[in-house]
Amino acid sequence: MDTTEIFTIRNFEPVKIRGELYGNLIEFNKIKRHVKFTSKFHQPDFIHNDQIEKMIIKFDNKRKLLWLGIATIILFIGIFVLLAWIRLPPWKISIKLKKEQKPIVIRAQIDESKASNLASFCADQFQTILINQK
């Protein structure tokens, strides 16, 4: 299978879908027209492209503000070591399903080019918006 037909995200915060947490791999597949969520603990789950109304990929500055707040608190408490160990993903990928009120939110540690590649990869499948506010 051609690798340009599959887009994978491996480094992300676990995502809750239909009551189960998925934190191993997210795969966007053009040929099979689905998004596959995998976990080490249970069977994979699939969201088919015709279920998706639109997807928004956004660089979330709120995470930077969260870090600033955490750094301030840590400064006053004196525990600087925790800041080096905790790394929050800056990209927020929201997948809004047609029949669901609440979107699926994925927090991913990807770079700007990979976010752009994901947006162009999914653009011909369903409405995709890339917001980069660095």
PDB file of C-alpha atoms in Angstrom:
ATOM      1  CA  MET A   1       0.000   0.000   0.000  1.00  0.00           C
ATOM      2  CA  ASP A   2       1.235   3.472  -0.852  1.00  0.00           C
ATOM      3  CA  THR A   3       2.267   5.385   2.300  1.00  0.00           C
ATOM      4  CA  THR A   4       0.806   8.595   0.865  1.00  0.00           C
ATOM      5  CA  GLU A   5      -2.635   7.038   1.337  1.00  0.00           C
ATOM      6  CA  ILE A   6      -2.195   6.679   5.129  1.00  0.00           C
ATOM      7  CA  PHE A   7      -1.343   9.460   7.608  1.00  0.00           C
ATOM      8  CA  THR A   8      -0.431   8.416  11.161  1.00  0.00           C
ATOM      9  CA  ILE A   9      -0.069  10.253  14.459  1.00  0.00           C
ATOM     10  CA  ARG A  10       1.842   8.401  17.184  1.00  0.00           C
ATOM     11  CA  ASN A  11       2.587  11.040  19.818  1.00  0.00           C
ATOM     12  CA  PHE A  12      -0.668  12.348  21.323  1.00  0.00           C
ATOM     13  CA  GLU A  13      -2.713  12.450  24.506  1.00  0.00           C
ATOM     14  CA  PRO A  14      -5.162   9.533  24.855  1.00  0.00           C
ATOM     15  CA  VAL A  15      -8.521  10.186  23.168  1.00  0.00           C
ATOM     16  CA  LYS A  16     -11.865   8.989  24.516  1.00  0.00           C
ATOM     17  CA  ILE A  17     -14.192   7.520  21.856  1.00  0.00           C
ATOM     18  CA  ARG A  18     -17.425   5.734  22.713  1.00  0.00           C
ATOM     19  CA  GLY A  19     -16.326   5.374  26.329  1.00  0.00           C
ATOM     20  CA  GLU A  20     -12.900   3.834  25.602  1.00  0.00           C
ATOM     21  CA  LEU A  21      -9.460   5.474  25.716  1.00  0.00           C
ATOM     22  CA  TYR A  22      -7.202   5.184  22.664  1.00  0.00           C
ATOM     23  CA  GLY A  23      -3.583   6.259  23.048  1.00  0.00           C
ATOM     24  CA  ASN A  24      -1.430   4.101  20.795  1.00  0.00           C
ATOM     25  CA  LEU A  25      -1.926   5.267  17.187  1.00  0.00           C
ATOM     26  CA  ILE A  26      -4.289   7.356  15.060  1.00  0.00           C
ATOM     27  CA  GLU A  27      -4.410   6.492  11.362  1.00  0.00           C
ATOM     28  CA  PHE A  28      -6.137   8.558   8.649  1.00  0.00           C
ATOM     29  CA  ASN A  29      -6.708   6.208   5.680  1.00  0.00           C
ATOM     30  CA  LYS A  30      -7.732   7.662   2.291  1.00  0.00           C
ATOM     31  CA  ILE A  31      -8.381   4.324   0.570  1.00  0.00           C
ATOM     32  CA  LYS A  32     -10.557   2.816   3.297  1.00  0.00           C
ATOM     33  CA  ARG A  33     -12.021   6.287   4.041  1.00  0.00           C
ATOM     34  CA  HIS A  34     -11.776   6.080   7.821  1.00  0.00           C
ATOM     35  CA  VAL A  35      -9.883   7.279  10.890  1.00  0.00           C
ATOM     36  CA  LYS A  36      -8.591   4.369  12.974  1.00  0.00           C
ATOM     37  CA  PHE A  37      -7.867   4.725  16.698  1.00  0.00           C
ATOM     38  CA  THR A  38      -5.765   1.967  18.289  1.00  0.00           C
ATOM     39  CA  SER A  39      -4.958   1.062  21.861  1.00  0.00           C
ATOM     40  CA  LYS A  40      -2.758  -1.506  23.556  1.00  0.00           C
ATOM     41  CA  PHE A  41      -5.643  -2.587  25.764  1.00  0.00           C
ATOM     42  CA  HIS A  42      -8.628  -3.191  23.450  1.00  0.00           C
ATOM     43  CA  GLN A  43      -9.760  -3.512  19.834  1.00  0.00           C
ATOM     44  CA  PRO A  44      -9.329  -0.546  17.439  1.00  0.00           C
ATOM     45  CA  ASP A  45     -12.231   1.799  16.736  1.00  0.00           C
ATOM     46  CA  PHE A  46     -13.043   3.416  13.404  1.00  0.00           C
ATOM     47  CA  ILE A  47     -14.687   6.700  12.433  1.00  0.00           C
ATOM     48  CA  HIS A  48     -15.701   6.636   8.773  1.00  0.00           C
ATOM     49  CA  ASN A  49     -15.209   9.771   6.681  1.00  0.00           C
ATOM     50  CA  ASP A  50     -18.928  10.095   5.912  1.00  0.00           C
ATOM     51  CA  GLN A  51     -19.549  10.458   9.681  1.00  0.00           C
ATOM     52  CA  ILE A  52     -17.252  13.504   9.881  1.00  0.00           C
ATOM     53  CA  GLU A  53     -18.758  16.927   9.271  1.00  0.00           C
ATOM     54  CA  LYS A  54     -15.447  18.827   9.507  1.00  0.00           C
ATOM     55  CA  MET A  55     -12.029  18.685  11.175  1.00  0.00           C
ATOM     56  CA  ILE A  56     -10.225  21.691  12.681  1.00  0.00           C
ATOM     57  CA  ILE A  57      -6.452  21.557  13.252  1.00  0.00           C
ATOM     58  CA  LYS A  58      -5.324  24.431  15.464  1.00  0.00           C
ATOM     59  CA  PHE A  59      -2.172  25.499  17.291  1.00  0.00           C
ATOM     60  CA  ASP A  60      -3.551  26.121  20.769  1.00  0.00           C
ATOM     61  CA  ASN A  61      -1.919  29.079  22.549  1.00  0.00           C
ATOM     62  CA  LYS A  62      -3.828  28.210  25.714  1.00  0.00           C
ATOM     63  CA  ARG A  63      -1.272  25.500  26.349  1.00  0.00           C
ATOM     64  CA  LYS A  64       1.464  28.151  26.400  1.00  0.00           C
ATOM     65  CA  LEU A  65      -0.538  30.160  28.937  1.00  0.00           C
ATOM     66  CA  LEU A  66      -1.046  26.994  30.970  1.00  0.00           C
ATOM     67  CA  TRP A  67       2.709  26.469  30.990  1.00  0.00           C
ATOM     68  CA  LEU A  68       3.266  30.051  32.088  1.00  0.00           C
ATOM     69  CA  GLY A  69       0.820  29.556  34.973  1.00  0.00           C
ATOM     70  CA  ILE A  70       2.402  26.256  35.968  1.00  0.00           C
ATOM     71  CA  ALA A  71       5.872  27.801  35.812  1.00  0.00           C
ATOM     72  CA  THR A  72       4.762  30.647  38.092  1.00  0.00           C
ATOM     73  CA  ILE A  73       3.300  28.235  40.640  1.00  0.00           C
ATOM     74  CA  ILE A  74       6.376  26.037  40.506  1.00  0.00           C
ATOM     75  CA  LEU A  75       8.594  29.079  40.989  1.00  0.00           C
ATOM     76  CA  PHE A  76       6.834  29.924  44.238  1.00  0.00           C
ATOM     77  CA  ILE A  77       6.823  26.311  45.452  1.00  0.00           C
ATOM     78  CA  GLY A  78      10.394  25.635  44.327  1.00  0.00           C
ATOM     79  CA  ILE A  79       9.919  22.438  42.326  1.00  0.00           C
ATOM     80  CA  PHE A  80      11.620  23.214  39.003  1.00  0.00           C
ATOM     81  CA  VAL A  81      12.303  19.580  38.139  1.00  0.00           C
ATOM     82  CA  LEU A  82       8.666  18.835  37.258  1.00  0.00           C
ATOM     83  CA  LEU A  83       8.692  21.409  34.481  1.00  0.00           C
ATOM     84  CA  ALA A  84      11.415  19.498  32.627  1.00  0.00           C
ATOM     85  CA  TRP A  85       9.553  16.174  32.859  1.00  0.00           C
ATOM     86  CA  ILE A  86       6.079  17.303  31.803  1.00  0.00           C
ATOM     87  CA  ARG A  87       5.573  17.972  28.100  1.00  0.00           C
ATOM     88  CA  LEU A  88       2.100  18.935  26.875  1.00  0.00           C
ATOM     89  CA  PRO A  89       1.275  18.559  23.176  1.00  0.00           C
ATOM     90  CA  PRO A  90       0.661  21.966  21.549  1.00  0.00           C
ATOM     91  CA  TRP A  91      -1.581  20.859  18.657  1.00  0.00           C
ATOM     92  CA  LYS A  92      -5.300  20.290  19.133  1.00  0.00           C
ATOM     93  CA  ILE A  93      -7.132  18.280  16.465  1.00  0.00           C
ATOM     94  CA  SER A  94     -10.930  18.373  16.759  1.00  0.00           C
ATOM     95  CA  ILE A  95     -13.008  15.922  14.719  1.00  0.00           C
ATOM     96  CA  LYS A  96     -16.677  16.928  14.687  1.00  0.00           C
ATOM     97  CA  LEU A  97     -18.979  14.043  13.853  1.00  0.00           C
ATOM     98  CA  LYS A  98     -22.319  14.616  12.118  1.00  0.00           C
ATOM     99  CA  LYS A  99     -24.442  12.778  14.683  1.00  0.00           C
ATOM    100  CA  GLU A 100     -22.462  13.676  17.821  1.00  0.00           C
ATOM    101  CA  GLN A 101     -22.731  16.919  19.791  1.00  0.00           C
ATOM    102  CA  LYS A 102     -19.249  16.752  21.311  1.00  0.00           C
ATOM    103  CA  PRO A 103     -16.222  16.572  18.965  1.00  0.00           C
ATOM    104  CA  ILE A 104     -13.362  14.108  19.362  1.00  0.00           C
ATOM    105  CA  VAL A 105     -10.330  16.082  20.576  1.00  0.00           C
ATOM    106  CA  ILE A 106      -6.799  14.848  19.932  1.00  0.00           C
ATOM    107  CA  ARG A 107      -3.777  16.535  21.536  1.00  0.00           C
ATOM    108  CA  ALA A 108      -0.714  15.747  19.411  1.00  0.00           C
ATOM    109  CA  GLN A 109       2.990  16.470  19.634  1.00  0.00           C
ATOM    110  CA  ILE A 110       3.609  17.144  15.943  1.00  0.00           C
ATOM    111  CA  ASP A 111       5.490  19.877  14.155  1.00  0.00           C
ATOM    112  CA  GLU A 112       4.015  22.589  11.948  1.00  0.00           C
ATOM    113  CA  SER A 113       4.821  20.807   8.691  1.00  0.00           C
ATOM    114  CA  LYS A 114       3.146  17.591   9.853  1.00  0.00           C
ATOM    115  CA  ALA A 115       0.022  19.577  10.840  1.00  0.00           C
ATOM    116  CA  SER A 116      -0.007  21.173   7.396  1.00  0.00           C
ATOM    117  CA  ASN A 117       0.481  17.758   5.762  1.00  0.00           C
ATOM    118  CA  LEU A 118      -2.426  16.339   7.771  1.00  0.00           C
ATOM    119  CA  ALA A 119      -4.655  19.233   6.692  1.00  0.00           C
ATOM    120  CA  SER A 120      -3.833  18.763   3.011  1.00  0.00           C
ATOM    121  CA  PHE A 121      -4.083  14.963   3.384  1.00  0.00           C
ATOM    122  CA  CYS A 122      -7.676  15.167   4.682  1.00  0.00           C
ATOM    123  CA  ALA A 123      -8.850  18.201   2.671  1.00  0.00           C
ATOM    124  CA  ASP A 124     -10.272  16.184  -0.221  1.00  0.00           C
ATOM    125  CA  GLN A 125     -12.027  13.734   2.148  1.00  0.00           C
ATOM    126  CA  PHE A 126     -13.949  16.178   4.374  1.00  0.00           C
ATOM    127  CA  GLN A 127     -13.885  19.856   5.356  1.00  0.00           C
ATOM    128  CA  THR A 128     -10.537  20.553   7.041  1.00  0.00           C
ATOM    129  CA  ILE A 129      -9.392  23.828   8.596  1.00  0.00           C
ATOM    130  CA  LEU A 130      -5.790  24.534   9.658  1.00  0.00           C
ATOM    131  CA  ILE A 131      -5.342  27.363  12.176  1.00  0.00           C
ATOM    132  CA  ASN A 132      -1.771  28.259  13.095  1.00  0.00           C
ATOM    133  CA  GLN A 133      -1.545  31.208  15.509  1.00  0.00           C
ATOM    134  CA  LYS A 134       2.058  31.140  16.668  1.00  0.00           C
TER     135      LYS A 134
END
